[in-house]
Short mmCIF file of N, CA and C in Angstrom, two decimals:
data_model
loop_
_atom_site.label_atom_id
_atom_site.label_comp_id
_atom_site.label_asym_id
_atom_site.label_seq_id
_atom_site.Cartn_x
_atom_site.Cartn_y
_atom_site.Cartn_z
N UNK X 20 0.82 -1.20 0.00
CA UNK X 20 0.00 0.00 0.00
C UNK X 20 0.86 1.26 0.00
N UNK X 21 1.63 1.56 1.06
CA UNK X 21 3.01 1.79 0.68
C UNK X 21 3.35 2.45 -0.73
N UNK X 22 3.89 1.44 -0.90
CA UNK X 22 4.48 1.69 -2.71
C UNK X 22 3.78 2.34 -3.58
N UNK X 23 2.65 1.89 -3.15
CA UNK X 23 1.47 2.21 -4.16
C UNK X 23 1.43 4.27 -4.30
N UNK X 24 1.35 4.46 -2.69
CA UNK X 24 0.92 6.27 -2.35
C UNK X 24 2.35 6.28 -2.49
N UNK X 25 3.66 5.73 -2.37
CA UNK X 25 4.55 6.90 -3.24
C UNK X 25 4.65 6.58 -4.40
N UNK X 26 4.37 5.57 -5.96
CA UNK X 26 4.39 6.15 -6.89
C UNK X 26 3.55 7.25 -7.52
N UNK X 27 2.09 6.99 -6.37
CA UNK X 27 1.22 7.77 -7.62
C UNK X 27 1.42 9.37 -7.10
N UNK X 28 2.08 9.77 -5.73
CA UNK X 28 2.93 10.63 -5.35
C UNK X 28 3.91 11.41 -6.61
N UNK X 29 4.89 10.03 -6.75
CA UNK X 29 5.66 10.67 -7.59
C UNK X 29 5.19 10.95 -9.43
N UNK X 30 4.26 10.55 -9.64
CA UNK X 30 4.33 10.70 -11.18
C UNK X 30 3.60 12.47 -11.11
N UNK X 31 3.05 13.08 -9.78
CA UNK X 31 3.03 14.08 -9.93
C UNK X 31 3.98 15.17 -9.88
N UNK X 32 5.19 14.49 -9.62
CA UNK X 32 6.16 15.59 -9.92
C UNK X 32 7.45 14.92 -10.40
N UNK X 33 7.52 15.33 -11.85
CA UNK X 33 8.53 14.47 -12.98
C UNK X 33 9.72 14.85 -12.74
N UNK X 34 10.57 15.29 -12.14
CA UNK X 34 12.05 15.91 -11.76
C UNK X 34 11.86 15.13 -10.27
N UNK X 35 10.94 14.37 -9.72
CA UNK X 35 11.25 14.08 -8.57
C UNK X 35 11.89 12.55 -8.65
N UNK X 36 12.62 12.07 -7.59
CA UNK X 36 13.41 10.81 -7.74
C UNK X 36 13.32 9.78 -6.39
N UNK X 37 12.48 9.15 -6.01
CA UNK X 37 12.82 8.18 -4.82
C UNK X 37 13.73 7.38 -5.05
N UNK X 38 14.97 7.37 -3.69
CA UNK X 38 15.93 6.47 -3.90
C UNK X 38 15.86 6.21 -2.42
N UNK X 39 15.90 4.44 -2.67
CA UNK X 39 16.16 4.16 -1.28
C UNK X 39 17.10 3.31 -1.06
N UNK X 40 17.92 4.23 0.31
CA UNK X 40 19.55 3.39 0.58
C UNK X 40 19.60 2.76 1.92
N UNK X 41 18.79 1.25 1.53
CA UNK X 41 19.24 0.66 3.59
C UNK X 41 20.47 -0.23 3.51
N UNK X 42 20.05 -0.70 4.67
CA UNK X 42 21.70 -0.85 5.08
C UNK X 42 22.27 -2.35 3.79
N UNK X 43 23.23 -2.47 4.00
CA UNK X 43 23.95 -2.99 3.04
C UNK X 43 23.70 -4.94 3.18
N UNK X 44 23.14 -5.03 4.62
CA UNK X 44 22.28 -6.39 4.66
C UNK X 44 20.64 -6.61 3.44
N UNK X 45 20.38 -5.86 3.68
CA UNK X 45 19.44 -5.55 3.16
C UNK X 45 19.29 -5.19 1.63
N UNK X 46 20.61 -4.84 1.11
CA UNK X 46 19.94 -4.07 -0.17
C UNK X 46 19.54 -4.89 -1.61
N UNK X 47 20.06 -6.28 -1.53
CA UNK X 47 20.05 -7.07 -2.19
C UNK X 47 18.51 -7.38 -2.14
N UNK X 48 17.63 -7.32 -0.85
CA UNK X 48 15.99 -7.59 -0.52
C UNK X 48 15.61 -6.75 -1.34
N UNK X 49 15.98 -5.83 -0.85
CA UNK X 49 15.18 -4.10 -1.63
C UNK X 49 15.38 -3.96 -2.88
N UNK X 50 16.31 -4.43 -3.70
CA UNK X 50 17.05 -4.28 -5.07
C UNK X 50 15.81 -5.14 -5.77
N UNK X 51 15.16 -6.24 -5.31
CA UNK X 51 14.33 -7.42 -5.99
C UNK X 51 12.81 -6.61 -5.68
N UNK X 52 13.46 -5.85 -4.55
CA UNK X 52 11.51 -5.39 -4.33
C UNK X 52 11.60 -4.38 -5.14
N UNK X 53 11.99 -3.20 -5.65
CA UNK X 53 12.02 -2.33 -5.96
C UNK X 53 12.01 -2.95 -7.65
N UNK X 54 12.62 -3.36 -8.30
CA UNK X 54 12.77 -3.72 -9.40
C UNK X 54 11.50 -3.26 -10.27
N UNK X 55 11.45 -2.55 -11.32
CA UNK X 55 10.11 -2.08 -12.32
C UNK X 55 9.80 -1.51 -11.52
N UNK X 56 10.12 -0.59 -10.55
CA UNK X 56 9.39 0.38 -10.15
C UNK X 56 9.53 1.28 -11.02
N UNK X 57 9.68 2.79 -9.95
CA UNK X 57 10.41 4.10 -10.50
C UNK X 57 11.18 4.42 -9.29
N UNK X 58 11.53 3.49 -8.72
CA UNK X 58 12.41 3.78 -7.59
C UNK X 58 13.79 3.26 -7.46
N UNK X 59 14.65 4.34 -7.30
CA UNK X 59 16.13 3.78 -7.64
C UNK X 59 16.67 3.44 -6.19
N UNK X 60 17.62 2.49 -5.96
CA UNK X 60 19.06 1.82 -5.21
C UNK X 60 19.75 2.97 -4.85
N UNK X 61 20.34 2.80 -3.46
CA UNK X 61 21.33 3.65 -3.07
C UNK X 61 21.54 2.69 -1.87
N UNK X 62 23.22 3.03 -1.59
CA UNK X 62 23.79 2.48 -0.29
C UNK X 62 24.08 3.74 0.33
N UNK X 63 24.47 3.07 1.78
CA UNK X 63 24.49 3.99 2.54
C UNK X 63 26.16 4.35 2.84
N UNK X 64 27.28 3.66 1.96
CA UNK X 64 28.24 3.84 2.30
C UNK X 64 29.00 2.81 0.78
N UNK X 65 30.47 3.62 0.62
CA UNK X 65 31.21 2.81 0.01
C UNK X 65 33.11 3.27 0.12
N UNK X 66 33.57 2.07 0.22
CA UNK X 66 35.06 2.11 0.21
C UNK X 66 35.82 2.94 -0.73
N UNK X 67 36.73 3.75 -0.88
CA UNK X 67 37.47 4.33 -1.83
C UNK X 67 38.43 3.76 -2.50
N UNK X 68 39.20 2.50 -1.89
CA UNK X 68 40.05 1.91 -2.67
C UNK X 68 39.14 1.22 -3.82
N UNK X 69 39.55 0.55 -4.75
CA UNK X 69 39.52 -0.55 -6.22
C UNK X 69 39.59 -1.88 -5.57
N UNK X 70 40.53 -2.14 -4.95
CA UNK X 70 41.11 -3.31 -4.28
C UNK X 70 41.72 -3.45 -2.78
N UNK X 71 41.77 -4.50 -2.55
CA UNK X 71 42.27 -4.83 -1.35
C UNK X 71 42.01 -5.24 0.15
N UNK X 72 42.48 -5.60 1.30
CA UNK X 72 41.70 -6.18 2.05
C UNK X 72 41.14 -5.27 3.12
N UNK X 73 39.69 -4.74 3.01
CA UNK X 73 39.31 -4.13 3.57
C UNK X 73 37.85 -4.70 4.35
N UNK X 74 38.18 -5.77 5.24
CA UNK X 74 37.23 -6.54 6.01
C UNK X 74 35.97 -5.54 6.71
N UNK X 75 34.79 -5.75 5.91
CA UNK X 75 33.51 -5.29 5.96
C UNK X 75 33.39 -4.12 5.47
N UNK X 76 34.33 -3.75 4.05
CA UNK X 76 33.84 -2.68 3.83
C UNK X 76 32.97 -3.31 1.93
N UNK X 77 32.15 -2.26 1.61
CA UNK X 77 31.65 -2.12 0.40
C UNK X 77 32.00 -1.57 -0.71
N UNK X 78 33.03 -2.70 -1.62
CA UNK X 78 33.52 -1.64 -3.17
C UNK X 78 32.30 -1.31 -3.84
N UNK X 79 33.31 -0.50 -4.67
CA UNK X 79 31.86 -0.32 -5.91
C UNK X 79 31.83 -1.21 -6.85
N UNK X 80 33.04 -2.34 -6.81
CA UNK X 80 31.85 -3.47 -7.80
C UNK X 80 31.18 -3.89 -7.28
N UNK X 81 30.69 -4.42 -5.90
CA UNK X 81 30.03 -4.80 -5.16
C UNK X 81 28.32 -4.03 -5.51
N UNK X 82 28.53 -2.86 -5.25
CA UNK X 82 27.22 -1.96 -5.62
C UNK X 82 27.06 -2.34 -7.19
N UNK X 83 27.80 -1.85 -8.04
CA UNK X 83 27.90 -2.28 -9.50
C UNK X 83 26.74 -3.56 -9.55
N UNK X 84 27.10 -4.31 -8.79
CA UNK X 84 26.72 -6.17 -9.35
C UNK X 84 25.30 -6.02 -8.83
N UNK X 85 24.99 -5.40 -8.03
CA UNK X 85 23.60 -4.98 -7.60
C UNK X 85 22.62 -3.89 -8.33
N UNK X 86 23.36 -3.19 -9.36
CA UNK X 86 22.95 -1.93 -9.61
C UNK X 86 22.42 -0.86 -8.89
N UNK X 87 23.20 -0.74 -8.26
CA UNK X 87 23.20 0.29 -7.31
C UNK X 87 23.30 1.08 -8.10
N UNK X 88 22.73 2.56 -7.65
CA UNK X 88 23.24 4.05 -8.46
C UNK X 88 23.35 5.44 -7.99
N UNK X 89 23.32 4.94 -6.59
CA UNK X 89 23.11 6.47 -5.71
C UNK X 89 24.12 5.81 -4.64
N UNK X 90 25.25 6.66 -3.60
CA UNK X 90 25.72 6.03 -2.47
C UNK X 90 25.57 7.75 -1.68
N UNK X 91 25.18 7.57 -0.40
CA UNK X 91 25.36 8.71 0.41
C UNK X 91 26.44 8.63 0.87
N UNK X 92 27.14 9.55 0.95
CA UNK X 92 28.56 9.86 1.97
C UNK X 92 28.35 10.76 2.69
N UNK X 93 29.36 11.16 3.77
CA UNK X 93 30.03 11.98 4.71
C UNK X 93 28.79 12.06 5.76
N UNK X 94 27.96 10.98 6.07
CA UNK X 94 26.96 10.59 7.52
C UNK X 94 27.77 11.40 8.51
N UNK X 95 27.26 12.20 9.17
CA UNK X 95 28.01 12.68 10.48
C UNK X 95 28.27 11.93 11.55
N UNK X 96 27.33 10.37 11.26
CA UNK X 96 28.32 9.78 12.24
C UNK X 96 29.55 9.10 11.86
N UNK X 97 29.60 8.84 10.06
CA UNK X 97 30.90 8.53 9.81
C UNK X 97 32.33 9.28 9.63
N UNK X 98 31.56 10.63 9.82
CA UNK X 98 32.71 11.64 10.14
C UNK X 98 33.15 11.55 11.79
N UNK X 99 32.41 11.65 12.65
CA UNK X 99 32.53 11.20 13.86
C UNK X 99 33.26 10.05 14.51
N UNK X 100 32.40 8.92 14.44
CA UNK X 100 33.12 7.58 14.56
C UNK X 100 34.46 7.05 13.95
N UNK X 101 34.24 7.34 12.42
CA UNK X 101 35.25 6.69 11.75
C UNK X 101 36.17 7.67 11.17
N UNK X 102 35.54 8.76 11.84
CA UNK X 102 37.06 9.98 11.34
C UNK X 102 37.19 10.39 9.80
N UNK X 103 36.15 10.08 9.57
CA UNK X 103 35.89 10.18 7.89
C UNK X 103 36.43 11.77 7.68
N UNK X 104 36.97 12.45 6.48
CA UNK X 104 37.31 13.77 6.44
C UNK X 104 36.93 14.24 4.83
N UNK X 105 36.66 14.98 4.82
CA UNK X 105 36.47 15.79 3.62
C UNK X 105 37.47 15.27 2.52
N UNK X 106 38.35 15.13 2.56
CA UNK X 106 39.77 14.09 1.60
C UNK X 106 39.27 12.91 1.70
N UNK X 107 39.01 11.94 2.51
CA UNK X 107 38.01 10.72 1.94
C UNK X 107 37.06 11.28 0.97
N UNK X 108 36.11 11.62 1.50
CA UNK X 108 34.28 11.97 0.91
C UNK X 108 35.10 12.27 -0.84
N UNK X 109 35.85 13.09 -0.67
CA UNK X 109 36.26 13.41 -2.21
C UNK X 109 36.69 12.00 -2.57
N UNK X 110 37.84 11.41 -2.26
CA UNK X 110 38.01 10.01 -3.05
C UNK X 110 36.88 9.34 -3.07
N UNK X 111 35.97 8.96 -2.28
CA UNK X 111 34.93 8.09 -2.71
C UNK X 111 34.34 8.65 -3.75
N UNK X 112 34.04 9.87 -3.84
CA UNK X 112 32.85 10.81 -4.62
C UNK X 112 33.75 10.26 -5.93
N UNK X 113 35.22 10.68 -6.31
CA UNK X 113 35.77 10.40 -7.37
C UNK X 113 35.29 9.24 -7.89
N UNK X 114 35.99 8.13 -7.04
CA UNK X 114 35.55 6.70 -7.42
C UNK X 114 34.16 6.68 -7.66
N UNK X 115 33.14 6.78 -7.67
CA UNK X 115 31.71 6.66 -8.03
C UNK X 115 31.76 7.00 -8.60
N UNK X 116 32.08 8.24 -8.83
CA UNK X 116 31.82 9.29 -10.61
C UNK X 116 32.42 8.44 -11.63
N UNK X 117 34.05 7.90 -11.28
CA UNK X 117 34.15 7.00 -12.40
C UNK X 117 33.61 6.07 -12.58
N UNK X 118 32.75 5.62 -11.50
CA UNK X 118 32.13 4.10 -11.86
C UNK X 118 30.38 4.36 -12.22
N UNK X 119 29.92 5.83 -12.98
CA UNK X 119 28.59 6.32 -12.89
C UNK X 119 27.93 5.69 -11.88
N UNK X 120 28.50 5.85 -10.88
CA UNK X 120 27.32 5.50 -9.26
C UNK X 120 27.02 7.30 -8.98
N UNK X 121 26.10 7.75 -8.52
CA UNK X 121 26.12 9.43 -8.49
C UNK X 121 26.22 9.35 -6.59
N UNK X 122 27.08 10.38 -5.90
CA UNK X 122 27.26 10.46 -4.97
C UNK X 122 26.03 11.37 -4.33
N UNK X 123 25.47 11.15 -2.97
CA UNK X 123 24.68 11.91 -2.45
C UNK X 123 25.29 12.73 -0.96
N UNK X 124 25.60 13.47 -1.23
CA UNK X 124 27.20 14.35 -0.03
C UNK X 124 26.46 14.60 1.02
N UNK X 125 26.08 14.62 2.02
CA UNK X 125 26.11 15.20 3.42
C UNK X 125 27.01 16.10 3.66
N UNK X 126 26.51 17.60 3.92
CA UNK X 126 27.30 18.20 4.83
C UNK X 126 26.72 18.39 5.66
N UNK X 127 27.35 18.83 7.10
CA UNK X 127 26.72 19.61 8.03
C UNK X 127 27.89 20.13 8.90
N UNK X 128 27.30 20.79 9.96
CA UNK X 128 28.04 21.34 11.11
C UNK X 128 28.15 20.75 12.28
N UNK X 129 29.12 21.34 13.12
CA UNK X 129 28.84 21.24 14.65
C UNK X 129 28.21 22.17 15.28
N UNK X 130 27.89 21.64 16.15
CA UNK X 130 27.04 22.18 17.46
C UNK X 130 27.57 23.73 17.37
N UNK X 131 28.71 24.07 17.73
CA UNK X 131 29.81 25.28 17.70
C UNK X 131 29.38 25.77 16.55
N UNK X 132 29.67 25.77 15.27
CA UNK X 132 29.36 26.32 13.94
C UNK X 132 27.92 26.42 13.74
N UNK X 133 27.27 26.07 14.28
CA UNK X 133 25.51 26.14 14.18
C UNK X 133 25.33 27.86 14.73
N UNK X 134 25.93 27.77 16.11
CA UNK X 134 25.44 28.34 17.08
C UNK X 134 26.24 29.98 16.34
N UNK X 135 27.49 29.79 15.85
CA UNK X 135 28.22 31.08 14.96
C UNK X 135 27.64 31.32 13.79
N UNK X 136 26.09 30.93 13.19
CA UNK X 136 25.87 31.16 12.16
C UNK X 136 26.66 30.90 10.84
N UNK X 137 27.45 29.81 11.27
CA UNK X 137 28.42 29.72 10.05
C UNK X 137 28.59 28.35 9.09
N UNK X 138 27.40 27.74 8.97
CA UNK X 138 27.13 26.70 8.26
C UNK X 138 26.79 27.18 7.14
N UNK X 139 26.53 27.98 6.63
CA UNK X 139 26.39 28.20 5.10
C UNK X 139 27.68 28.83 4.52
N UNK X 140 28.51 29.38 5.08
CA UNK X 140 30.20 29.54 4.80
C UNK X 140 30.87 28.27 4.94
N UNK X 141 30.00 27.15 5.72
CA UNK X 141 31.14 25.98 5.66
C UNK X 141 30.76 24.98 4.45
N UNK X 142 29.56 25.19 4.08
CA UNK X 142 28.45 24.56 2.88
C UNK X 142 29.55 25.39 1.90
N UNK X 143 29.61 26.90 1.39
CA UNK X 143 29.82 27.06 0.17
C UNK X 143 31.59 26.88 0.66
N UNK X 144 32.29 27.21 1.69
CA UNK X 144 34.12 26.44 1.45
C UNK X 144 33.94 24.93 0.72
N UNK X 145 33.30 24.02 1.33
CA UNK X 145 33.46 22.90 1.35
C UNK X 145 32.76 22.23 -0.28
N UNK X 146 32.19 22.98 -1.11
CA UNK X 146 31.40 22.85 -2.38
C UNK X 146 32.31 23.09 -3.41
N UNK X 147 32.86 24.21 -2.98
CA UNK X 147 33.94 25.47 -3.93
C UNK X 147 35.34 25.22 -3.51
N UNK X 148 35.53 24.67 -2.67
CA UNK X 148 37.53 24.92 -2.55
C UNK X 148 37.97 23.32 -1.88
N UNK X 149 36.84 22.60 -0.92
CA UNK X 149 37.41 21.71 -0.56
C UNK X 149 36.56 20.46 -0.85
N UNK X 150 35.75 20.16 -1.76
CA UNK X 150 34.79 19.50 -1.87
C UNK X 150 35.15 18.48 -3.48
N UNK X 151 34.51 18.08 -3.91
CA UNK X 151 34.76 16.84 -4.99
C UNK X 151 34.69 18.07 -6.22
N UNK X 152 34.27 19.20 -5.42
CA UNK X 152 33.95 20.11 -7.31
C UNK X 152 35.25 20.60 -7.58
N UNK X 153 36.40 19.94 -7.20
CA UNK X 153 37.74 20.85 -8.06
C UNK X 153 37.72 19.41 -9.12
N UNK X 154 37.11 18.39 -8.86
CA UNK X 154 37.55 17.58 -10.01
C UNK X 154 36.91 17.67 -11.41
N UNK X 155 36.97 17.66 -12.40
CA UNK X 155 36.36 17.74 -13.29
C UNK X 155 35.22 17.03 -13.91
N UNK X 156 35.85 15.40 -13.37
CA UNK X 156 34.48 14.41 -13.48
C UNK X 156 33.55 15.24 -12.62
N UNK X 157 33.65 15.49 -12.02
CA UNK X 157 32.28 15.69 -10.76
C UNK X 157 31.53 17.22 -11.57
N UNK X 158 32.20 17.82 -11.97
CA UNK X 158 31.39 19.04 -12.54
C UNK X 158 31.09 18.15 -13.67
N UNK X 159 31.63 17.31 -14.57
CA UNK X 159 30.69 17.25 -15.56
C UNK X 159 28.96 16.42 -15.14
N UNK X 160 29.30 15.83 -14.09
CA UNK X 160 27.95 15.08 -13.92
C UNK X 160 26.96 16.27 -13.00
N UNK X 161 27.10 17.25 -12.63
CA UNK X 161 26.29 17.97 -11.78
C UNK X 161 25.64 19.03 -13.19
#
């Protein structure tokens, strides 16, 4: 029933896109349910290397073999927990762009930068000088 009220949702607005990214147990379920919809695949995370031994993480052939086509990055709790930094988020973002997976970026602030009004100076640094847009793949797909 579900499914049903968000397609007929979405065919009223044609630029709109449901993508849904659960967790990486799961997406292989969702990949078979979703199938002939109008609803696209996304994970919630992916590795930056090509290769190598990186125990429980997710390449992008991995997404690839699933057809995956959306991955979110820079979760504030994976900036948090796993120390993720703006120099990752760009290598992953790279790697997807070359592998046409389209990246979905998270930014945000801290608590501190909220409170200085200065999250939209850290939105346009981080877009414009420190973000995946100095690469060129990435401007051509935006």
């Amino acid at each position: 029933m579900i499914r049903l009220k968000l397609l007929k949702r979405r065919s009223n607005f044609s630029k709109t896109k449901i993508i849904l990214c659960p967790s990486f147990t799961s997406i292989k379920e969702v990949s078979d349910k979703i199938s002939g919809h109008m609803i696209d695949l996304g994970s919630q995370n992916v590795h930056h290397s090509s290769n190598g031994a990186y125990t429980g993480e997710i390449s992008v052939d991995m997404l690839k073999e699933i057809e995956c086509e959306w991955v979110i990055l820079g979760h504030s709790e994976r900036r948090q927990y796993f120390t993720e930094t703006n120099q990752i988020i760009k290598q992953k973002s790279i790697k997807l762009i070359q592998n046409n997976i389209v990246p979905i970026i998270c930014i945000g602030e801290t608590l501190e930068e909220k409170n200085r009004n200065a999250e939209v100076e850290k939105t346009r640094k981080y877009i414009f000088w420190g973000g995946p847009a100095k690469n060129k793949l990435f401007l051509k797909r935006i």
